[in-house]
CSV table of C-alpha atoms in Angstrom, one decimal:
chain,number,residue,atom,x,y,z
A,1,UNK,CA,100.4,95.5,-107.8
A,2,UNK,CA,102.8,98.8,-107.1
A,3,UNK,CA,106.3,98.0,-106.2
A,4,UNK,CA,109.0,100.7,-105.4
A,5,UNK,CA,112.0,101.7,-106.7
A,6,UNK,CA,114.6,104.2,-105.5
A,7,UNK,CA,118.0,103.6,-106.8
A,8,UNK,CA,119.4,105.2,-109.3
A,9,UNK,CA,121.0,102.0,-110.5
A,10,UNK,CA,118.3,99.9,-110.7
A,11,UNK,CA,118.4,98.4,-114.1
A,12,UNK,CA,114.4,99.6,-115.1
A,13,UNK,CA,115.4,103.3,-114.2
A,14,UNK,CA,118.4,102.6,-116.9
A,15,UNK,CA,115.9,100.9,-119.5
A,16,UNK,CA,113.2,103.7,-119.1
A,17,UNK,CA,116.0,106.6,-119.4
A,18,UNK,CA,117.1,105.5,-123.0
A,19,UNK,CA,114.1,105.7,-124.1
A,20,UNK,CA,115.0,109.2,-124.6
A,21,UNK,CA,116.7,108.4,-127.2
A,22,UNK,CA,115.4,108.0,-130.3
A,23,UNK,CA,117.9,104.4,-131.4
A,24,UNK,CA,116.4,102.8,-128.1
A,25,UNK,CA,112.7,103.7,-128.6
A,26,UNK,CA,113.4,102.1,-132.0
A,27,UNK,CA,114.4,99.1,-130.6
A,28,UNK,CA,112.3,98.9,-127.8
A,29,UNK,CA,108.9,100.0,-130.0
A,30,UNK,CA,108.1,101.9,-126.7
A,31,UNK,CA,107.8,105.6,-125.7
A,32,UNK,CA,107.4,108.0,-123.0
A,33,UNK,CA,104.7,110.3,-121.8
A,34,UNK,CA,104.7,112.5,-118.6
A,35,UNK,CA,102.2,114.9,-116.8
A,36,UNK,CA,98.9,114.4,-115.6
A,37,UNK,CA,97.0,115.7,-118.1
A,38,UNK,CA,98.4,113.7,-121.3
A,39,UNK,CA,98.5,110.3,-119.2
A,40,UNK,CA,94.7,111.2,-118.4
A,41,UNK,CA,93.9,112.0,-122.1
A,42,UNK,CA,95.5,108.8,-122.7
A,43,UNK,CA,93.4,106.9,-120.6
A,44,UNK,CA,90.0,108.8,-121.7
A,45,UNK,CA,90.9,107.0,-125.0
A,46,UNK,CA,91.4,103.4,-123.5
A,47,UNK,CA,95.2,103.6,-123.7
A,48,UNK,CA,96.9,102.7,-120.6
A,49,UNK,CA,100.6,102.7,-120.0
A,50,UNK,CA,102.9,99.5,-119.9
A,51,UNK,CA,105.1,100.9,-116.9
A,52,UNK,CA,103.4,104.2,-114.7
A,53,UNK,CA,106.1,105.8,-112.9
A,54,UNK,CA,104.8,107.9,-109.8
A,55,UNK,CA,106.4,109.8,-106.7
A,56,UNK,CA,103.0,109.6,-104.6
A,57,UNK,CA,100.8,112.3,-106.7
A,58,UNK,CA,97.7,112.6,-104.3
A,59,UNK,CA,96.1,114.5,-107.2
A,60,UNK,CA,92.5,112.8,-107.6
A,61,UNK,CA,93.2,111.9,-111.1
A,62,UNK,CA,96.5,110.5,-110.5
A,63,UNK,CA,94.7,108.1,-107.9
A,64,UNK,CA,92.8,107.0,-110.7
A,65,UNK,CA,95.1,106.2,-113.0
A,66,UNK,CA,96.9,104.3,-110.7
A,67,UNK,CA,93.8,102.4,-109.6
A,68,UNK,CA,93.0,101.8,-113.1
A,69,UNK,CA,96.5,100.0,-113.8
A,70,UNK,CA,96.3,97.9,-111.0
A,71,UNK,CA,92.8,96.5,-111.9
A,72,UNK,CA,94.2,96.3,-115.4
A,73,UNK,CA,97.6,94.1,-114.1
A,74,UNK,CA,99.7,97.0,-115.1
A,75,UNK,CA,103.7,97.6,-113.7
A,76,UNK,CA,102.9,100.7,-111.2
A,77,UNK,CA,106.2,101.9,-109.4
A,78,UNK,CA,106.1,103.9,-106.8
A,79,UNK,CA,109.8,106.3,-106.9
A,80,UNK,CA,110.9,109.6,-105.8
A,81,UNK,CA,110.9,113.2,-107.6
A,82,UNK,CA,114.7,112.6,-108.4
A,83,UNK,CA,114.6,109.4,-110.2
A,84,UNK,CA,111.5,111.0,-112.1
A,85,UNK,CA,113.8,113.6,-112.5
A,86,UNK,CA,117.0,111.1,-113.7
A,87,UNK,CA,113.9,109.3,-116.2
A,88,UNK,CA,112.1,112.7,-117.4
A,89,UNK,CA,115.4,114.8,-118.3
A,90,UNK,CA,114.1,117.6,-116.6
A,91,UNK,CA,114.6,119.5,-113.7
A,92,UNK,CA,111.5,119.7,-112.1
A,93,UNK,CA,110.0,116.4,-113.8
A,94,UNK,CA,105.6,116.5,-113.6
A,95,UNK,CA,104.1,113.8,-111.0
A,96,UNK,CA,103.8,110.8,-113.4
A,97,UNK,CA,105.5,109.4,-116.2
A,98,UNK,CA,104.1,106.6,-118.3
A,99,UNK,CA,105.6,103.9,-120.9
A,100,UNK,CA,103.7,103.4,-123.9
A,101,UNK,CA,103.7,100.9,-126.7
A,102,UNK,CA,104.5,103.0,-130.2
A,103,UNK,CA,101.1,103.8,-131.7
A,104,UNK,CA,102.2,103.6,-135.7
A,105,UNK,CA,99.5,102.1,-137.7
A,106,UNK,CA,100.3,101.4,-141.1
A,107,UNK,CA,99.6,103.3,-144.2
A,108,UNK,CA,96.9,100.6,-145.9
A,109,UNK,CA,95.5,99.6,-142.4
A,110,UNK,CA,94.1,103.2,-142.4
A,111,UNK,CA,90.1,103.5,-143.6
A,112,UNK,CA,90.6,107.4,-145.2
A,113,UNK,CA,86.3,107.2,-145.3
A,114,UNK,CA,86.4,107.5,-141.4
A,115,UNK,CA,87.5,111.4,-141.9
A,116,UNK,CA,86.9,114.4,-144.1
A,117,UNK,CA,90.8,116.0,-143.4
A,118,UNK,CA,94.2,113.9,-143.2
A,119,UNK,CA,97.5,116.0,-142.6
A,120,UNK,CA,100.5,114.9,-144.6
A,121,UNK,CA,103.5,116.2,-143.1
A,122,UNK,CA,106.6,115.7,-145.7
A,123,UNK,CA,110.3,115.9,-143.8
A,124,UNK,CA,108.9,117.5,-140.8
A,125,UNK,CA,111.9,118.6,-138.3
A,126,UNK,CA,110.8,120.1,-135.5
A,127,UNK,CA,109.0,118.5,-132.4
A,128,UNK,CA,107.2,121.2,-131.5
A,129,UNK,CA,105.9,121.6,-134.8
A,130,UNK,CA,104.8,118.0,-134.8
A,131,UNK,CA,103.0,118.2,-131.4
A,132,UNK,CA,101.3,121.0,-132.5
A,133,UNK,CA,100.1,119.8,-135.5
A,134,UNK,CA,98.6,116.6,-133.5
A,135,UNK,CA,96.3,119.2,-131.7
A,136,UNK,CA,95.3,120.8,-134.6
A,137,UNK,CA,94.2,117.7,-136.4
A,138,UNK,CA,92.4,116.6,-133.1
A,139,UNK,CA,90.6,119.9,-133.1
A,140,UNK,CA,89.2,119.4,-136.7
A,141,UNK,CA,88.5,116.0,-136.0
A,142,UNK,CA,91.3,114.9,-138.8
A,143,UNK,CA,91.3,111.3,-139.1
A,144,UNK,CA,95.4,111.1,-138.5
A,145,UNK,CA,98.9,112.4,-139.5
A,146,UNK,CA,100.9,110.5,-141.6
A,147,UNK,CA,104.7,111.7,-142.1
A,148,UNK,CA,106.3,111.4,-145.1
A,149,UNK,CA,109.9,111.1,-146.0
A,150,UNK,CA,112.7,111.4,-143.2
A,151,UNK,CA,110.5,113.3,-140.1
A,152,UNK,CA,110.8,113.7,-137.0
A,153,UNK,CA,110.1,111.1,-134.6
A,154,UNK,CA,106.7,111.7,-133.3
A,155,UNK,CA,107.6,109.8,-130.4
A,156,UNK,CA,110.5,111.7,-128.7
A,157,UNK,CA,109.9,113.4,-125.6
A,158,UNK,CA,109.2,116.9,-127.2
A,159,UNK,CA,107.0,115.8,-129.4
A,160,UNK,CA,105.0,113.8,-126.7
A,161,UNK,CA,105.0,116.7,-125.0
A,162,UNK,CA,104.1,119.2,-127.4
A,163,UNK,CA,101.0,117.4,-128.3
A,164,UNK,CA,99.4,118.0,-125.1
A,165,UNK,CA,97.4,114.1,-125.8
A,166,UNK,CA,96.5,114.5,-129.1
A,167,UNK,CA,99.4,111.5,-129.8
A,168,UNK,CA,96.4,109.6,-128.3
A,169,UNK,CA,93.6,110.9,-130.3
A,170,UNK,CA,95.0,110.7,-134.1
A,171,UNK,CA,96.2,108.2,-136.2
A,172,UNK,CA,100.0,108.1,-136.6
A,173,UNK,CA,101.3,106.6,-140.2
A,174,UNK,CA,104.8,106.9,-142.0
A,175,UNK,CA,105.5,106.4,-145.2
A,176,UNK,CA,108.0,107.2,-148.0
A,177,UNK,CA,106.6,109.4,-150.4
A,178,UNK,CA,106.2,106.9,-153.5
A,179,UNK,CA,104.3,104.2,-151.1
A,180,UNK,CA,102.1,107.1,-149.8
A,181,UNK,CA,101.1,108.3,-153.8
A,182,UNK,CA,100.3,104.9,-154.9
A,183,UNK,CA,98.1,104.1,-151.2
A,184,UNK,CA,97.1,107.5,-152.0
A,185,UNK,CA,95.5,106.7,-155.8
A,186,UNK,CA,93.9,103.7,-154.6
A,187,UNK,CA,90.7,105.0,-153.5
A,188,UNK,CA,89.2,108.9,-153.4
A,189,UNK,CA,91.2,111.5,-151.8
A,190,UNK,CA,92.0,115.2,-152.4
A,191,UNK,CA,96.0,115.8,-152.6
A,192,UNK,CA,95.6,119.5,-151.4
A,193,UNK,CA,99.3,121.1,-151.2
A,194,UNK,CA,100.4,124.7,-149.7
A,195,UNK,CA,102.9,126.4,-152.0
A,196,UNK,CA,103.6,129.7,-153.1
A,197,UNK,CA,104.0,128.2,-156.7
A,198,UNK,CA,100.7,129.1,-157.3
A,199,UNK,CA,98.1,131.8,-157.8
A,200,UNK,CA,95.0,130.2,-156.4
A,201,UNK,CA,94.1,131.5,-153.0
A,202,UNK,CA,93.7,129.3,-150.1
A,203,UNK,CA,89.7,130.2,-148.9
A,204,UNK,CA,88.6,130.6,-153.0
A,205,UNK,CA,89.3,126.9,-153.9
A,206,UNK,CA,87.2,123.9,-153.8
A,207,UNK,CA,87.7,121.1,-151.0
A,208,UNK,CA,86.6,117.5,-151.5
A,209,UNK,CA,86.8,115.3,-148.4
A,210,UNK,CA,88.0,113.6,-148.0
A,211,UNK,CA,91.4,116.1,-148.3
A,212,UNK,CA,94.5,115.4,-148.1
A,213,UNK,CA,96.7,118.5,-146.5
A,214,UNK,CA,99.8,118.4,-147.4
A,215,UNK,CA,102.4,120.9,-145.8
A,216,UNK,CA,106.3,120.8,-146.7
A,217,UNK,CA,109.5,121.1,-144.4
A,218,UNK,CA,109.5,124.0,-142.5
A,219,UNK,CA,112.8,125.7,-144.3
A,220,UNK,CA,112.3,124.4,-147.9
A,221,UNK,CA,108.8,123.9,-147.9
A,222,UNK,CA,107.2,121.1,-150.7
A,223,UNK,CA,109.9,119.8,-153.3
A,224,UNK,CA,108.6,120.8,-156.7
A,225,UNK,CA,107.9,116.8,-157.5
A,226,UNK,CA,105.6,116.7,-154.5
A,227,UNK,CA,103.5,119.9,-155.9
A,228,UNK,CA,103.3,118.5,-159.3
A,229,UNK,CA,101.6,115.1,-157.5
A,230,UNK,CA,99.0,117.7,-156.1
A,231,UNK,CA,95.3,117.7,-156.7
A,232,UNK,CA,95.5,121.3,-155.8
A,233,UNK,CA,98.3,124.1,-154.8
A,234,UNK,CA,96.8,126.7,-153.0
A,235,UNK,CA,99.0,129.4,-150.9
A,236,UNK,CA,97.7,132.4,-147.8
A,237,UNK,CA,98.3,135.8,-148.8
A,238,UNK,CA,101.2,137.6,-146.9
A,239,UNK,CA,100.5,141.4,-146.4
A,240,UNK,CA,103.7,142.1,-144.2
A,241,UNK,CA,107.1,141.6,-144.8
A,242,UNK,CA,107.7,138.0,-144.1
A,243,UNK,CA,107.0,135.6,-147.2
A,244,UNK,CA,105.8,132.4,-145.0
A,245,UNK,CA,103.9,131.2,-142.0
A,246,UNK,CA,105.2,128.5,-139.4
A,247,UNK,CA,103.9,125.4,-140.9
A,248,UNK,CA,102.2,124.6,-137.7
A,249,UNK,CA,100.4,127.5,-138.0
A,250,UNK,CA,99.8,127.3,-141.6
A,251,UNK,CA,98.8,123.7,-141.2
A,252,UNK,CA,96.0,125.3,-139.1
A,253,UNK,CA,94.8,128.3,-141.1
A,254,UNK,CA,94.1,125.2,-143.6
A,255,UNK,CA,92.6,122.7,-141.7
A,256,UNK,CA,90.3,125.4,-140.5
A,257,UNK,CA,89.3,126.0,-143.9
A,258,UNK,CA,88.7,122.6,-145.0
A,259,UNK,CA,86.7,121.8,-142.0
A,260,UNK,CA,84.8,125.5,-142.7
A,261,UNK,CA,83.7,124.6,-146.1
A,262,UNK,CA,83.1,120.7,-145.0
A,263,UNK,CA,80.4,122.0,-142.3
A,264,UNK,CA,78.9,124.3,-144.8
A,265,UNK,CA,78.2,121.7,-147.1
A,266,UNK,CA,77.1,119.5,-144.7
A,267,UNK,CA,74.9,122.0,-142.9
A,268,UNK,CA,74.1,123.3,-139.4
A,269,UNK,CA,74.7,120.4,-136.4
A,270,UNK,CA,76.5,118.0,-138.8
């Protein structure tokens, strides 16, 4: 049933807050989502909130959600735009914010036949980054991200955010580099590495699902260790000036290309 809170003080509004940060989430093994659209996503993939926060959204899809955690037995509290505000961090907070139960799978509960792509991110720092590399996996139908080495938390707010849903779509895995290599070697798998260490061009090598992408730290890019692990280095020609892409973006131009030469393979409609 919904219950309402609105004091500041109240000890849940506290609880929920620090879940901003990162030492809390840790401790707590839960997260936060906010908006409409990722809390829907969510639920399209049978993932429903622990604790739905709401200031009285009369949006049609926000009625359901709500519905749906009630006939579920989910906590559904009814608060205003300010203590969304106080919970959100921002100054204009969206209609709903949810608390979610961290979504890490580990490394050898994953079942690498169930995709043709997998994105390896190694000492990713940026959220933004992150989010958008969820999207991009979920667009190529990638069977999950799994961040090596020290990342970003793919749980902090910007992240969340920043994946527009696709937190809810993909796998999530972390590993340290040596634990992913040996999971890695265990069964069949493509270590497929972006480096300008190389002379082989991106769209002229040879994919084999499935294919591990494996994109480096957005100012140092891959150590040279890590590219000597690779199946395959492979780098994008740069015609201008600069000497790199975004790895977000990068990360895309390759997944494209994978998925490109995958469906060409495979056939038309496959």
């Amino acid at each position: 049933m919904s219950r309402e809170i609105t004091g500041f003080s109240n000890p849940l509004v506290k609880r929920v807050r620090s879940l901003r940060e990162k030492k809390h989430r840790k401790r707590e093994g839960l997260f936060l989502a906010e908006g409409l659209r990722i809390l829907t996503e969510a639920r399209e993939e049978g993932v429903l909130p622990e604790m739905l926060f709401h200031a009285g959204s009369p949006h049609p899809l926000a009625l359901e959600l709500i519905a749906a955690m009630e006939a579920a037995g989910g906590d559904v509290i009814e608060t205003t735009a300010d203590i969304l505000s106080k919970i959100s961090g921002k100054d204009n907070p969206q209609a709903l914010v949810g608390v979610y139960r961290d979504r890490l799978t580990p490394l050898e509960a994953l079942d690498r036949s169930s995709a043709d792509i997998w994105i390896v991110a190694q000492s990713l720092r940026d959220p933004g980054n992150l989010g958008t590399i969820l999207r991009t996996g979920d667009a190529v139908g990638a069977g999950g991200l799994i961040l090596v080495d020290d990342c970003v938390d793919p749980f902090s707010v910007e992240a969340v955010r920043a994946s527009m849903g696709a937190l809810f779509t993909q796998t999530i895995s972390t590993a340290r580099w040596e634990d992913f290599l040996a999971w890695l070697r265990q069964g069949p798998g493509q270590l497929v590495g972006t480096s300008l260490n190389t002379a082989s061009h991106y769209r002229d090598a040879d994919y084999a699902a499935p294919t591990f992408l494996l994109v480096g730290n957005e100012a140092q890019g891959l150590p040279e260790t890590y590219e000597a692990e690779c199946d395959l280095l492979v780098k994008m020609p740069m015609l201008g000036k600069a000497d790199s892409l975004n790895v977000a973006v990068a990360t895309a131009v390759m997944a494209y290309e994978i998925l490109n030469q995958n469906q060409s393979r495979k056939g038309p409609g496959q």
